[in-house]
Amino acid sequence: MKQRTIAKSVEIVGIGLHKGVPVKMRLEPLEANMGIIFYRSDEGITIPLQIENVVDTKMATVIGKDGVIISTIEHLLSAVYAYGIDNLRVVLDNDEIPVLDGSSSGYCMLIEEAGIKELEASKKAIKVKKEVEVTTKEGKRVALKPSNHIIYDFSIDFEHPAIGQQAFRFDYSIEEYKENISRARTFGFLHEVQYLRSIGLALGGSMENAIVLDNTKILNPEGLRYDDEFVRHKILDAIGDMALLGYTLVGEYDAHAGSHHLNHLLTKKLYESEENYEIIDLEEADEESKVFQTAYARA
Ligand SMILES: [Zn+2]
């Protein structure tokens, strides 16, 4: 299997979730072995997608360099990763990715508009060899386990009548991603939104780009896109956060009540010891290669 980029440049304008100002984003093809590279055209700063460049994971995954940041990269990266794109330049004229409708389906459409181009170089993947996990006192847990497949398993338990317990196991393929994951929107609670706005965040947030809940119910008049949209969005986020590994993941991601912060700690922990992982070449590794070829077949 070969590395991928997009076939042509595509552009979109939208507002950022936190500042609420318009931002123009252009996706450009890149050569093999370049990885995912962000560029702030207004600042002239290049920020490669690397774990070391993660500067904040509280509300969203944020990367930065020399004091210049790009916020809320996870939904775009989720779509980029889902389509198996290894090399891409993302040009932005402000500090946030346009949030669109709060899911990744708009980015999927943008990637399909651009088209996918195979490059000459062989695709690499990171294979989990030994289980690593990060846990918290409150019982939150994220883990990466060995598997020849690409699995994302997530459960949540919110003391809220509209959410409650939800679990979803996603056996990766691009078709399944588009159908069952990509349309799941981010969500927020009204009291949090009010607090965030008071400190100058979530200014672009609305029912246009998030599911908003009060203490008892969902406020969006259109309701949910999936009965368990909340846990599906958590999987969407996790796929985007695992893109920080720099290679396609071969293994099982397993989480209960995970977050961007725990995902970041997990990617760092995997890289702490070479016993935990190996980098494989998907032109050579037959079994894994078959999994990917099936998974990406119709992308
Ligand atoms: Zn999200």
PDB file of C-alpha atoms and ligand atoms in Angstrom:
ATOM      1  CA  MET A   1       0.000   0.000   0.000  1.00  0.00           C
ATOM      2  CA  LYS A   2       1.233   3.463  -0.967  1.00  0.00           C
ATOM      3  CA  GLN A   3       1.207   6.795   0.848  1.00  0.00           C
ATOM      4  CA  ARG A   4      -1.556   9.214  -0.004  1.00  0.00           C
ATOM      5  CA  THR A   5      -2.109  12.912  -0.452  1.00  0.00           C
ATOM      6  CA  ILE A   6      -4.980  14.843  -2.041  1.00  0.00           C
ATOM      7  CA  ALA A   7      -5.195  15.283  -5.807  1.00  0.00           C
ATOM      8  CA  LYS A   8      -5.714  19.067  -5.840  1.00  0.00           C
ATOM      9  CA  SER A   9      -6.003  22.034  -3.471  1.00  0.00           C
ATOM     10  CA  VAL A  10      -9.406  22.816  -1.980  1.00  0.00           C
ATOM     11  CA  GLU A  11     -10.571  25.705   0.164  1.00  0.00           C
ATOM     12  CA  ILE A  12     -13.335  26.424   2.641  1.00  0.00           C
ATOM     13  CA  VAL A  13     -14.349  29.412   4.790  1.00  0.00           C
ATOM     14  CA  GLY A  14     -16.113  29.070   8.120  1.00  0.00           C
ATOM     15  CA  ILE A  15     -16.069  30.323  11.683  1.00  0.00           C
ATOM     16  CA  GLY A  16     -13.936  29.027  14.516  1.00  0.00           C
ATOM     17  CA  LEU A  17     -15.648  27.562  17.575  1.00  0.00           C
ATOM     18  CA  HIS A  18     -13.918  29.704  20.183  1.00  0.00           C
ATOM     19  CA  LYS A  19     -13.296  33.132  18.666  1.00  0.00           C
ATOM     20  CA  GLY A  20     -16.238  32.972  16.303  1.00  0.00           C
ATOM     21  CA  VAL A  21     -14.361  34.846  13.563  1.00  0.00           C
ATOM     22  CA  PRO A  22     -14.212  33.768   9.897  1.00  0.00           C
ATOM     23  CA  VAL A  23     -11.203  31.682   8.931  1.00  0.00           C
ATOM     24  CA  LYS A  24     -10.136  30.480   5.493  1.00  0.00           C
ATOM     25  CA  MET A  25      -8.672  26.985   5.301  1.00  0.00           C
ATOM     26  CA  ARG A  26      -6.938  25.563   2.243  1.00  0.00           C
ATOM     27  CA  LEU A  27      -5.862  21.922   1.951  1.00  0.00           C
ATOM     28  CA  GLU A  28      -2.900  21.398  -0.386  1.00  0.00           C
ATOM     29  CA  PRO A  29      -1.226  18.212  -1.692  1.00  0.00           C
ATOM     30  CA  LEU A  30       2.232  17.350  -0.326  1.00  0.00           C
ATOM     31  CA  GLU A  31       4.978  14.994  -1.454  1.00  0.00           C
ATOM     32  CA  ALA A  32       5.688  11.644   0.194  1.00  0.00           C
ATOM     33  CA  ASN A  33       7.212  11.497   3.701  1.00  0.00           C
ATOM     34  CA  MET A  34       6.287  15.118   4.483  1.00  0.00           C
ATOM     35  CA  GLY A  35       3.488  14.268   6.928  1.00  0.00           C
ATOM     36  CA  ILE A  36       0.741  16.677   7.930  1.00  0.00           C
ATOM     37  CA  ILE A  37       1.945  20.275   8.076  1.00  0.00           C
ATOM     38  CA  PHE A  38      -0.054  23.292   9.247  1.00  0.00           C
ATOM     39  CA  TYR A  39       0.802  26.777   8.031  1.00  0.00           C
ATOM     40  CA  ARG A  40      -0.501  30.064   9.468  1.00  0.00           C
ATOM     41  CA  SER A  41      -0.451  32.334   6.423  1.00  0.00           C
ATOM     42  CA  ASP A  42      -1.207  35.444   8.522  1.00  0.00           C
ATOM     43  CA  GLU A  43       1.841  34.809  10.749  1.00  0.00           C
ATOM     44  CA  GLY A  44       4.177  33.029   8.325  1.00  0.00           C
ATOM     45  CA  ILE A  45       4.635  30.150  10.799  1.00  0.00           C
ATOM     46  CA  THR A  46       4.773  26.454   9.918  1.00  0.00           C
ATOM     47  CA  ILE A  47       3.645  23.942  12.557  1.00  0.00           C
ATOM     48  CA  PRO A  48       4.214  20.253  11.731  1.00  0.00           C
ATOM     49  CA  LEU A  49       1.746  17.814  13.270  1.00  0.00           C
ATOM     50  CA  GLN A  50       3.897  16.304  16.013  1.00  0.00           C
ATOM     51  CA  ILE A  51       3.213  15.283  19.602  1.00  0.00           C
ATOM     52  CA  GLU A  52       5.874  17.782  20.784  1.00  0.00           C
ATOM     53  CA  ASN A  53       3.881  20.618  19.207  1.00  0.00           C
ATOM     54  CA  VAL A  54       0.723  19.955  21.236  1.00  0.00           C
ATOM     55  CA  VAL A  55       0.363  22.970  23.544  1.00  0.00           C
ATOM     56  CA  ASP A  56      -3.143  22.576  25.000  1.00  0.00           C
ATOM     57  CA  THR A  57      -5.691  19.751  25.363  1.00  0.00           C
ATOM     58  CA  LYS A  58      -8.260  21.205  27.769  1.00  0.00           C
ATOM     59  CA  MET A  59     -11.145  22.148  25.474  1.00  0.00           C
ATOM     60  CA  ALA A  60      -9.758  20.829  22.193  1.00  0.00           C
ATOM     61  CA  THR A  61      -6.455  19.649  20.781  1.00  0.00           C
ATOM     62  CA  VAL A  62      -4.261  22.679  20.076  1.00  0.00           C
ATOM     63  CA  ILE A  63      -0.829  22.764  18.434  1.00  0.00           C
ATOM     64  CA  GLY A  64       1.547  25.684  18.438  1.00  0.00           C
ATOM     65  CA  LYS A  65       5.027  26.986  17.790  1.00  0.00           C
ATOM     66  CA  ASP A  66       6.746  30.251  18.680  1.00  0.00           C
ATOM     67  CA  GLY A  67       3.586  31.433  20.441  1.00  0.00           C
ATOM     68  CA  VAL A  68       1.405  30.889  17.350  1.00  0.00           C
ATOM     69  CA  ILE A  69      -1.362  28.311  17.766  1.00  0.00           C
ATOM     70  CA  ILE A  70      -3.911  26.373  15.760  1.00  0.00           C
ATOM     71  CA  SER A  71      -6.893  25.241  17.777  1.00  0.00           C
ATOM     72  CA  THR A  72      -9.467  22.460  17.442  1.00  0.00           C
ATOM     73  CA  ILE A  73      -7.542  20.346  14.941  1.00  0.00           C
ATOM     74  CA  GLU A  74      -9.118  17.018  15.947  1.00  0.00           C
ATOM     75  CA  HIS A  75     -12.206  16.936  13.725  1.00  0.00           C
ATOM     76  CA  LEU A  76     -10.282  17.792  10.559  1.00  0.00           C
ATOM     77  CA  LEU A  77      -7.549  15.286  11.466  1.00  0.00           C
ATOM     78  CA  SER A  78     -10.159  12.614  12.115  1.00  0.00           C
ATOM     79  CA  ALA A  79     -11.364  12.909   8.503  1.00  0.00           C
ATOM     80  CA  VAL A  80      -7.819  13.171   7.097  1.00  0.00           C
ATOM     81  CA  TYR A  81      -6.774  10.061   9.022  1.00  0.00           C
ATOM     82  CA  ALA A  82      -9.956   8.191   8.084  1.00  0.00           C
ATOM     83  CA  TYR A  83      -9.187   8.653   4.380  1.00  0.00           C
ATOM     84  CA  GLY A  84      -5.661   7.355   4.936  1.00  0.00           C
ATOM     85  CA  ILE A  85      -4.024  10.640   3.912  1.00  0.00           C
ATOM     86  CA  ASP A  86      -0.384  10.705   5.016  1.00  0.00           C
ATOM     87  CA  ASN A  87       0.827  13.966   3.500  1.00  0.00           C
ATOM     88  CA  LEU A  88      -1.097  17.244   3.538  1.00  0.00           C
ATOM     89  CA  ARG A  89      -0.532  20.971   4.006  1.00  0.00           C
ATOM     90  CA  VAL A  90      -3.266  22.847   5.878  1.00  0.00           C
ATOM     91  CA  VAL A  91      -3.099  26.619   5.342  1.00  0.00           C
ATOM     92  CA  LEU A  92      -5.085  28.866   7.711  1.00  0.00           C
ATOM     93  CA  ASP A  93      -5.363  32.636   8.032  1.00  0.00           C
ATOM     94  CA  ASN A  94      -6.425  32.517  11.702  1.00  0.00           C
ATOM     95  CA  ASP A  95      -5.890  30.362  14.778  1.00  0.00           C
ATOM     96  CA  GLU A  96      -8.780  27.909  14.525  1.00  0.00           C
ATOM     97  CA  ILE A  97      -9.968  25.282  12.073  1.00  0.00           C
ATOM     98  CA  PRO A  98     -13.453  26.228  10.784  1.00  0.00           C
ATOM     99  CA  VAL A  99     -15.827  24.210  12.986  1.00  0.00           C
ATOM    100  CA  LEU A 100     -18.455  23.723  10.216  1.00  0.00           C
ATOM    101  CA  ASP A 101     -21.359  21.719  11.730  1.00  0.00           C
ATOM    102  CA  GLY A 102     -19.338  20.334  14.674  1.00  0.00           C
ATOM    103  CA  SER A 103     -18.793  16.952  13.012  1.00  0.00           C
ATOM    104  CA  SER A 104     -16.259  15.850  10.398  1.00  0.00           C
ATOM    105  CA  SER A 105     -18.667  15.284   7.508  1.00  0.00           C
ATOM    106  CA  GLY A 106     -17.839  18.676   5.932  1.00  0.00           C
ATOM    107  CA  TYR A 107     -14.129  17.790   5.883  1.00  0.00           C
ATOM    108  CA  CYS A 108     -14.971  14.411   4.328  1.00  0.00           C
ATOM    109  CA  MET A 109     -16.819  16.231   1.548  1.00  0.00           C
ATOM    110  CA  LEU A 110     -13.881  18.586   1.092  1.00  0.00           C
ATOM    111  CA  ILE A 111     -11.427  15.651   0.810  1.00  0.00           C
ATOM    112  CA  GLU A 112     -13.706  13.932  -1.692  1.00  0.00           C
ATOM    113  CA  GLU A 113     -13.892  17.149  -3.709  1.00  0.00           C
ATOM    114  CA  ALA A 114     -10.074  17.264  -3.761  1.00  0.00           C
ATOM    115  CA  GLY A 115      -9.752  13.564  -4.593  1.00  0.00           C
ATOM    116  CA  ILE A 116      -7.107  11.176  -3.283  1.00  0.00           C
ATOM    117  CA  LYS A 117      -3.744  10.721  -4.959  1.00  0.00           C
ATOM    118  CA  GLU A 118      -1.442   7.764  -4.356  1.00  0.00           C
ATOM    119  CA  LEU A 119       2.252   8.549  -4.099  1.00  0.00           C
ATOM    120  CA  GLU A 120       5.231   6.360  -4.974  1.00  0.00           C
ATOM    121  CA  ALA A 121       6.471   5.782  -1.426  1.00  0.00           C
ATOM    122  CA  SER A 122       5.105   2.911   0.671  1.00  0.00           C
ATOM    123  CA  LYS A 123       2.741   3.685   3.527  1.00  0.00           C
ATOM    124  CA  LYS A 124       3.935   3.221   7.083  1.00  0.00           C
ATOM    125  CA  ALA A 125       1.864   2.340  10.124  1.00  0.00           C
ATOM    126  CA  ILE A 126       2.466   2.173  13.845  1.00  0.00           C
ATOM    127  CA  LYS A 127       1.610  -1.219  15.284  1.00  0.00           C
ATOM    128  CA  VAL A 128       0.937  -1.584  19.001  1.00  0.00           C
ATOM    129  CA  LYS A 129       3.091  -4.379  20.442  1.00  0.00           C
ATOM    130  CA  LYS A 130       2.382  -4.033  24.143  1.00  0.00           C
ATOM    131  CA  GLU A 131      -0.688  -2.614  25.864  1.00  0.00           C
ATOM    132  CA  VAL A 132      -0.306   0.892  27.261  1.00  0.00           C
ATOM    133  CA  GLU A 133      -2.934   2.712  29.284  1.00  0.00           C
ATOM    134  CA  VAL A 134      -3.569   5.955  31.106  1.00  0.00           C
ATOM    135  CA  THR A 135      -6.063   6.011  33.979  1.00  0.00           C
ATOM    136  CA  THR A 136      -7.348   8.610  36.416  1.00  0.00           C
ATOM    137  CA  LYS A 137      -8.587   8.464  40.001  1.00  0.00           C
ATOM    138  CA  GLU A 138     -12.129   9.138  38.768  1.00  0.00           C
ATOM    139  CA  GLY A 139     -12.121   5.901  36.741  1.00  0.00           C
ATOM    140  CA  LYS A 140     -11.406   7.404  33.328  1.00  0.00           C
ATOM    141  CA  ARG A 141      -9.286   5.194  31.117  1.00  0.00           C
ATOM    142  CA  VAL A 142      -7.703   5.201  27.661  1.00  0.00           C
ATOM    143  CA  ALA A 143      -5.638   2.319  26.293  1.00  0.00           C
ATOM    144  CA  LEU A 144      -3.940   1.040  23.152  1.00  0.00           C
ATOM    145  CA  LYS A 145      -3.816  -2.747  22.715  1.00  0.00           C
ATOM    146  CA  PRO A 146      -2.207  -5.025  20.126  1.00  0.00           C
ATOM    147  CA  SER A 147      -4.474  -6.104  17.257  1.00  0.00           C
ATOM    148  CA  ASN A 148      -4.083  -6.685  13.521  1.00  0.00           C
ATOM    149  CA  HIS A 149      -7.172  -4.566  13.000  1.00  0.00           C
ATOM    150  CA  ILE A 150      -8.032  -0.923  13.527  1.00  0.00           C
ATOM    151  CA  ILE A 151     -10.585  -0.800  16.319  1.00  0.00           C
ATOM    152  CA  TYR A 152     -11.948   2.132  18.327  1.00  0.00           C
ATOM    153  CA  ASP A 153     -13.982   1.120  21.357  1.00  0.00           C
ATOM    154  CA  PHE A 154     -15.460   3.832  23.563  1.00  0.00           C
ATOM    155  CA  SER A 155     -17.893   4.021  26.453  1.00  0.00           C
ATOM    156  CA  ILE A 156     -19.268   7.021  28.326  1.00  0.00           C
ATOM    157  CA  ASP A 157     -21.445   7.400  31.383  1.00  0.00           C
ATOM    158  CA  PHE A 158     -22.947  10.844  31.910  1.00  0.00           C
ATOM    159  CA  GLU A 159     -25.368  11.565  34.701  1.00  0.00           C
ATOM    160  CA  HIS A 160     -27.676  13.295  32.290  1.00  0.00           C
ATOM    161  CA  PRO A 161     -31.093  11.969  31.190  1.00  0.00           C
ATOM    162  CA  ALA A 162     -30.361  12.630  27.500  1.00  0.00           C
ATOM    163  CA  ILE A 163     -26.963  10.863  27.520  1.00  0.00           C
ATOM    164  CA  GLY A 164     -26.549   8.200  30.233  1.00  0.00           C
ATOM    165  CA  GLN A 165     -24.464   5.135  29.348  1.00  0.00           C
ATOM    166  CA  GLN A 166     -23.400   4.692  25.754  1.00  0.00           C
ATOM    167  CA  ALA A 167     -20.868   2.342  24.153  1.00  0.00           C
ATOM    168  CA  PHE A 168     -19.716   1.966  20.569  1.00  0.00           C
ATOM    169  CA  ARG A 169     -17.193  -0.352  18.944  1.00  0.00           C
ATOM    170  CA  PHE A 170     -15.948   0.825  15.586  1.00  0.00           C
ATOM    171  CA  ASP A 171     -14.157  -1.631  13.313  1.00  0.00           C
ATOM    172  CA  TYR A 172     -12.513   0.767  10.956  1.00  0.00           C
ATOM    173  CA  SER A 173     -13.357   1.183   7.302  1.00  0.00           C
ATOM    174  CA  ILE A 174     -13.869   4.392   5.392  1.00  0.00           C
ATOM    175  CA  GLU A 175     -17.424   3.432   4.456  1.00  0.00           C
ATOM    176  CA  GLU A 176     -18.316   2.771   8.099  1.00  0.00           C
ATOM    177  CA  TYR A 177     -16.591   5.980   9.127  1.00  0.00           C
ATOM    178  CA  LYS A 178     -18.612   8.088   6.725  1.00  0.00           C
ATOM    179  CA  GLU A 179     -21.860   6.411   7.635  1.00  0.00           C
ATOM    180  CA  ASN A 180     -21.563   5.885  11.389  1.00  0.00           C
ATOM    181  CA  ILE A 181     -18.983   8.325  12.753  1.00  0.00           C
ATOM    182  CA  SER A 182     -18.425  11.374  10.537  1.00  0.00           C
ATOM    183  CA  ARG A 183     -21.833  12.973  11.139  1.00  0.00           C
ATOM    184  CA  ALA A 184     -21.652  12.835  14.947  1.00  0.00           C
ATOM    185  CA  ARG A 185     -21.458  16.370  16.324  1.00  0.00           C
ATOM    186  CA  THR A 186     -19.603  17.752  19.285  1.00  0.00           C
ATOM    187  CA  PHE A 187     -21.727  18.601  22.320  1.00  0.00           C
ATOM    188  CA  GLY A 188     -21.781  21.068  25.167  1.00  0.00           C
ATOM    189  CA  PHE A 189     -23.833  21.948  28.204  1.00  0.00           C
ATOM    190  CA  LEU A 190     -25.577  25.303  28.385  1.00  0.00           C
ATOM    191  CA  HIS A 191     -24.085  26.218  31.774  1.00  0.00           C
ATOM    192  CA  GLU A 192     -20.594  25.469  30.409  1.00  0.00           C
ATOM    193  CA  VAL A 193     -21.241  27.505  27.263  1.00  0.00           C
ATOM    194  CA  GLN A 194     -22.284  30.466  29.414  1.00  0.00           C
ATOM    195  CA  TYR A 195     -19.136  30.159  31.521  1.00  0.00           C
ATOM    196  CA  LEU A 196     -16.874  29.718  28.472  1.00  0.00           C
ATOM    197  CA  ARG A 197     -18.352  32.822  26.853  1.00  0.00           C
ATOM    198  CA  SER A 198     -17.700  34.821  29.998  1.00  0.00           C
ATOM    199  CA  ILE A 199     -13.982  34.039  29.543  1.00  0.00           C
ATOM    200  CA  GLY A 200     -14.017  34.712  25.791  1.00  0.00           C
ATOM    201  CA  LEU A 201     -14.330  31.117  24.561  1.00  0.00           C
ATOM    202  CA  ALA A 202     -17.039  29.280  22.614  1.00  0.00           C
ATOM    203  CA  LEU A 203     -17.992  32.598  21.001  1.00  0.00           C
ATOM    204  CA  GLY A 204     -18.661  30.797  17.712  1.00  0.00           C
ATOM    205  CA  GLY A 205     -20.507  27.925  19.398  1.00  0.00           C
ATOM    206  CA  SER A 206     -24.209  27.502  18.690  1.00  0.00           C
ATOM    207  CA  MET A 207     -26.800  24.882  17.832  1.00  0.00           C
ATOM    208  CA  GLU A 208     -25.512  25.257  14.245  1.00  0.00           C
ATOM    209  CA  ASN A 209     -22.269  23.499  15.215  1.00  0.00           C
ATOM    210  CA  ALA A 210     -22.941  21.539  18.400  1.00  0.00           C
ATOM    211  CA  ILE A 211     -25.535  19.588  20.304  1.00  0.00           C
ATOM    212  CA  VAL A 212     -26.425  21.857  23.214  1.00  0.00           C
ATOM    213  CA  LEU A 213     -27.972  20.448  26.397  1.00  0.00           C
ATOM    214  CA  ASP A 214     -29.510  22.091  29.438  1.00  0.00           C
ATOM    215  CA  ASN A 215     -29.828  20.138  32.712  1.00  0.00           C
ATOM    216  CA  THR A 216     -32.515  17.794  31.422  1.00  0.00           C
ATOM    217  CA  LYS A 217     -32.715  17.778  27.617  1.00  0.00           C
ATOM    218  CA  ILE A 218     -31.266  18.437  24.187  1.00  0.00           C
ATOM    219  CA  LEU A 219     -32.094  21.962  23.027  1.00  0.00           C
ATOM    220  CA  ASN A 220     -31.489  21.530  19.278  1.00  0.00           C
ATOM    221  CA  PRO A 221     -34.935  21.471  17.627  1.00  0.00           C
ATOM    222  CA  GLU A 222     -33.746  18.934  15.015  1.00  0.00           C
ATOM    223  CA  GLY A 223     -32.731  16.439  17.746  1.00  0.00           C
ATOM    224  CA  LEU A 224     -29.963  13.873  17.270  1.00  0.00           C
ATOM    225  CA  ARG A 225     -28.461  12.404  14.095  1.00  0.00           C
ATOM    226  CA  TYR A 226     -27.841   9.039  15.812  1.00  0.00           C
ATOM    227  CA  ASP A 227     -29.412   7.797  19.084  1.00  0.00           C
ATOM    228  CA  ASP A 228     -25.911   7.486  20.522  1.00  0.00           C
ATOM    229  CA  GLU A 229     -24.403  10.503  18.763  1.00  0.00           C
ATOM    230  CA  PHE A 230     -22.410  11.475  21.898  1.00  0.00           C
ATOM    231  CA  VAL A 231     -20.268   8.349  22.091  1.00  0.00           C
ATOM    232  CA  ARG A 232     -19.841   8.317  18.317  1.00  0.00           C
ATOM    233  CA  HIS A 233     -18.440  11.839  18.495  1.00  0.00           C
ATOM    234  CA  LYS A 234     -15.988  10.636  21.155  1.00  0.00           C
ATOM    235  CA  ILE A 235     -14.734   8.063  18.632  1.00  0.00           C
ATOM    236  CA  LEU A 236     -14.472  10.781  15.972  1.00  0.00           C
ATOM    237  CA  ASP A 237     -12.328  12.807  18.406  1.00  0.00           C
ATOM    238  CA  ALA A 238     -10.157   9.801  19.348  1.00  0.00           C
ATOM    239  CA  ILE A 239      -9.391   9.031  15.695  1.00  0.00           C
ATOM    240  CA  GLY A 240      -8.303  12.659  15.228  1.00  0.00           C
ATOM    241  CA  ASP A 241      -6.163  12.589  18.359  1.00  0.00           C
ATOM    242  CA  MET A 242      -4.435   9.349  17.310  1.00  0.00           C
ATOM    243  CA  ALA A 243      -3.348  11.146  14.113  1.00  0.00           C
ATOM    244  CA  LEU A 244      -0.758  12.798  16.389  1.00  0.00           C
ATOM    245  CA  LEU A 245       1.115   9.469  16.360  1.00  0.00           C
ATOM    246  CA  GLY A 246       2.291  10.467  12.889  1.00  0.00           C
ATOM    247  CA  TYR A 247       1.402   7.083  11.373  1.00  0.00           C
ATOM    248  CA  THR A 248      -1.762   5.136  10.794  1.00  0.00           C
ATOM    249  CA  LEU A 249      -2.552   3.112  13.906  1.00  0.00           C
ATOM    250  CA  VAL A 250      -2.754  -0.673  13.774  1.00  0.00           C
ATOM    251  CA  GLY A 251      -4.221  -1.769  17.076  1.00  0.00           C
ATOM    252  CA  GLU A 252      -7.188  -1.330  19.328  1.00  0.00           C
ATOM    253  CA  TYR A 253      -7.970   1.972  21.000  1.00  0.00           C
ATOM    254  CA  ASP A 254     -10.127   1.324  24.058  1.00  0.00           C
ATOM    255  CA  ALA A 255     -11.495   4.095  26.275  1.00  0.00           C
ATOM    256  CA  HIS A 256     -13.952   4.842  29.030  1.00  0.00           C
ATOM    257  CA  ALA A 257     -14.726   8.537  29.501  1.00  0.00           C
ATOM    258  CA  GLY A 258     -11.587   9.515  27.589  1.00  0.00           C
ATOM    259  CA  SER A 259     -10.674  13.084  26.706  1.00  0.00           C
ATOM    260  CA  HIS A 260      -8.287  15.023  24.490  1.00  0.00           C
ATOM    261  CA  HIS A 261      -5.974  15.335  27.466  1.00  0.00           C
ATOM    262  CA  LEU A 262      -5.873  11.582  28.162  1.00  0.00           C
ATOM    263  CA  ASN A 263      -5.455  10.843  24.437  1.00  0.00           C
ATOM    264  CA  HIS A 264      -2.435  13.128  24.392  1.00  0.00           C
ATOM    265  CA  LEU A 265      -0.906  11.377  27.413  1.00  0.00           C
ATOM    266  CA  LEU A 266      -1.592   8.020  25.750  1.00  0.00           C
ATOM    267  CA  THR A 267       0.228   8.910  22.518  1.00  0.00           C
ATOM    268  CA  LYS A 268       3.202  10.125  24.569  1.00  0.00           C
ATOM    269  CA  LYS A 269       3.194   6.969  26.671  1.00  0.00           C
ATOM    270  CA  LEU A 270       3.183   4.679  23.625  1.00  0.00           C
ATOM    271  CA  TYR A 271       6.359   6.383  22.386  1.00  0.00           C
ATOM    272  CA  GLU A 272       8.074   6.168  25.795  1.00  0.00           C
ATOM    273  CA  SER A 273       9.448   2.690  25.111  1.00  0.00           C
ATOM    274  CA  GLU A 274      10.302   0.975  21.834  1.00  0.00           C
ATOM    275  CA  GLU A 275       8.908  -2.209  23.365  1.00  0.00           C
ATOM    276  CA  ASN A 276       5.423  -0.724  23.026  1.00  0.00           C
ATOM    277  CA  TYR A 277       5.277  -0.327  19.252  1.00  0.00           C
ATOM    278  CA  GLU A 278       6.884  -0.981  15.909  1.00  0.00           C
ATOM    279  CA  ILE A 279       6.756   0.985  12.685  1.00  0.00           C
ATOM    280  CA  ILE A 280       5.715  -1.310   9.862  1.00  0.00           C
ATOM    281  CA  ASP A 281       5.867  -0.885   6.104  1.00  0.00           C
ATOM    282  CA  LEU A 282       2.497  -1.605   4.532  1.00  0.00           C
ATOM    283  CA  GLU A 283       4.094  -2.746   1.263  1.00  0.00           C
ATOM    284  CA  GLU A 284       5.779  -5.561   3.188  1.00  0.00           C
ATOM    285  CA  ALA A 285       3.472  -6.469   6.085  1.00  0.00           C
ATOM    286  CA  ASP A 286       0.975  -8.707   4.313  1.00  0.00           C
ATOM    287  CA  GLU A 287      -1.638  -9.234   6.950  1.00  0.00           C
ATOM    288  CA  GLU A 288      -1.916  -5.609   8.081  1.00  0.00           C
ATOM    289  CA  SER A 289      -1.775  -4.493   4.494  1.00  0.00           C
ATOM    290  CA  LYS A 290      -4.818  -6.596   3.669  1.00  0.00           C
ATOM    291  CA  VAL A 291      -6.736  -5.016   6.541  1.00  0.00           C
ATOM    292  CA  PHE A 292      -5.920  -1.577   5.198  1.00  0.00           C
ATOM    293  CA  GLN A 293      -6.635  -2.393   1.603  1.00  0.00           C
ATOM    294  CA  THR A 294     -10.084  -3.607   2.588  1.00  0.00           C
ATOM    295  CA  ALA A 295     -10.639  -0.668   4.929  1.00  0.00           C
ATOM    296  CA  TYR A 296      -9.660   1.961   2.365  1.00  0.00           C
ATOM    297  CA  ALA A 297     -10.970   0.145  -0.671  1.00  0.00           C
ATOM    298  CA  ARG A 298     -13.777   2.504  -1.449  1.00  0.00           C
ATOM    299  CA  ALA A 299     -12.313   5.758  -0.135  1.00  0.00           C
TER     300      ALA A 299
HETATM  301 ZN    ZN B   1     -14.870  16.857  19.131  1.00  0.00          ZN
END
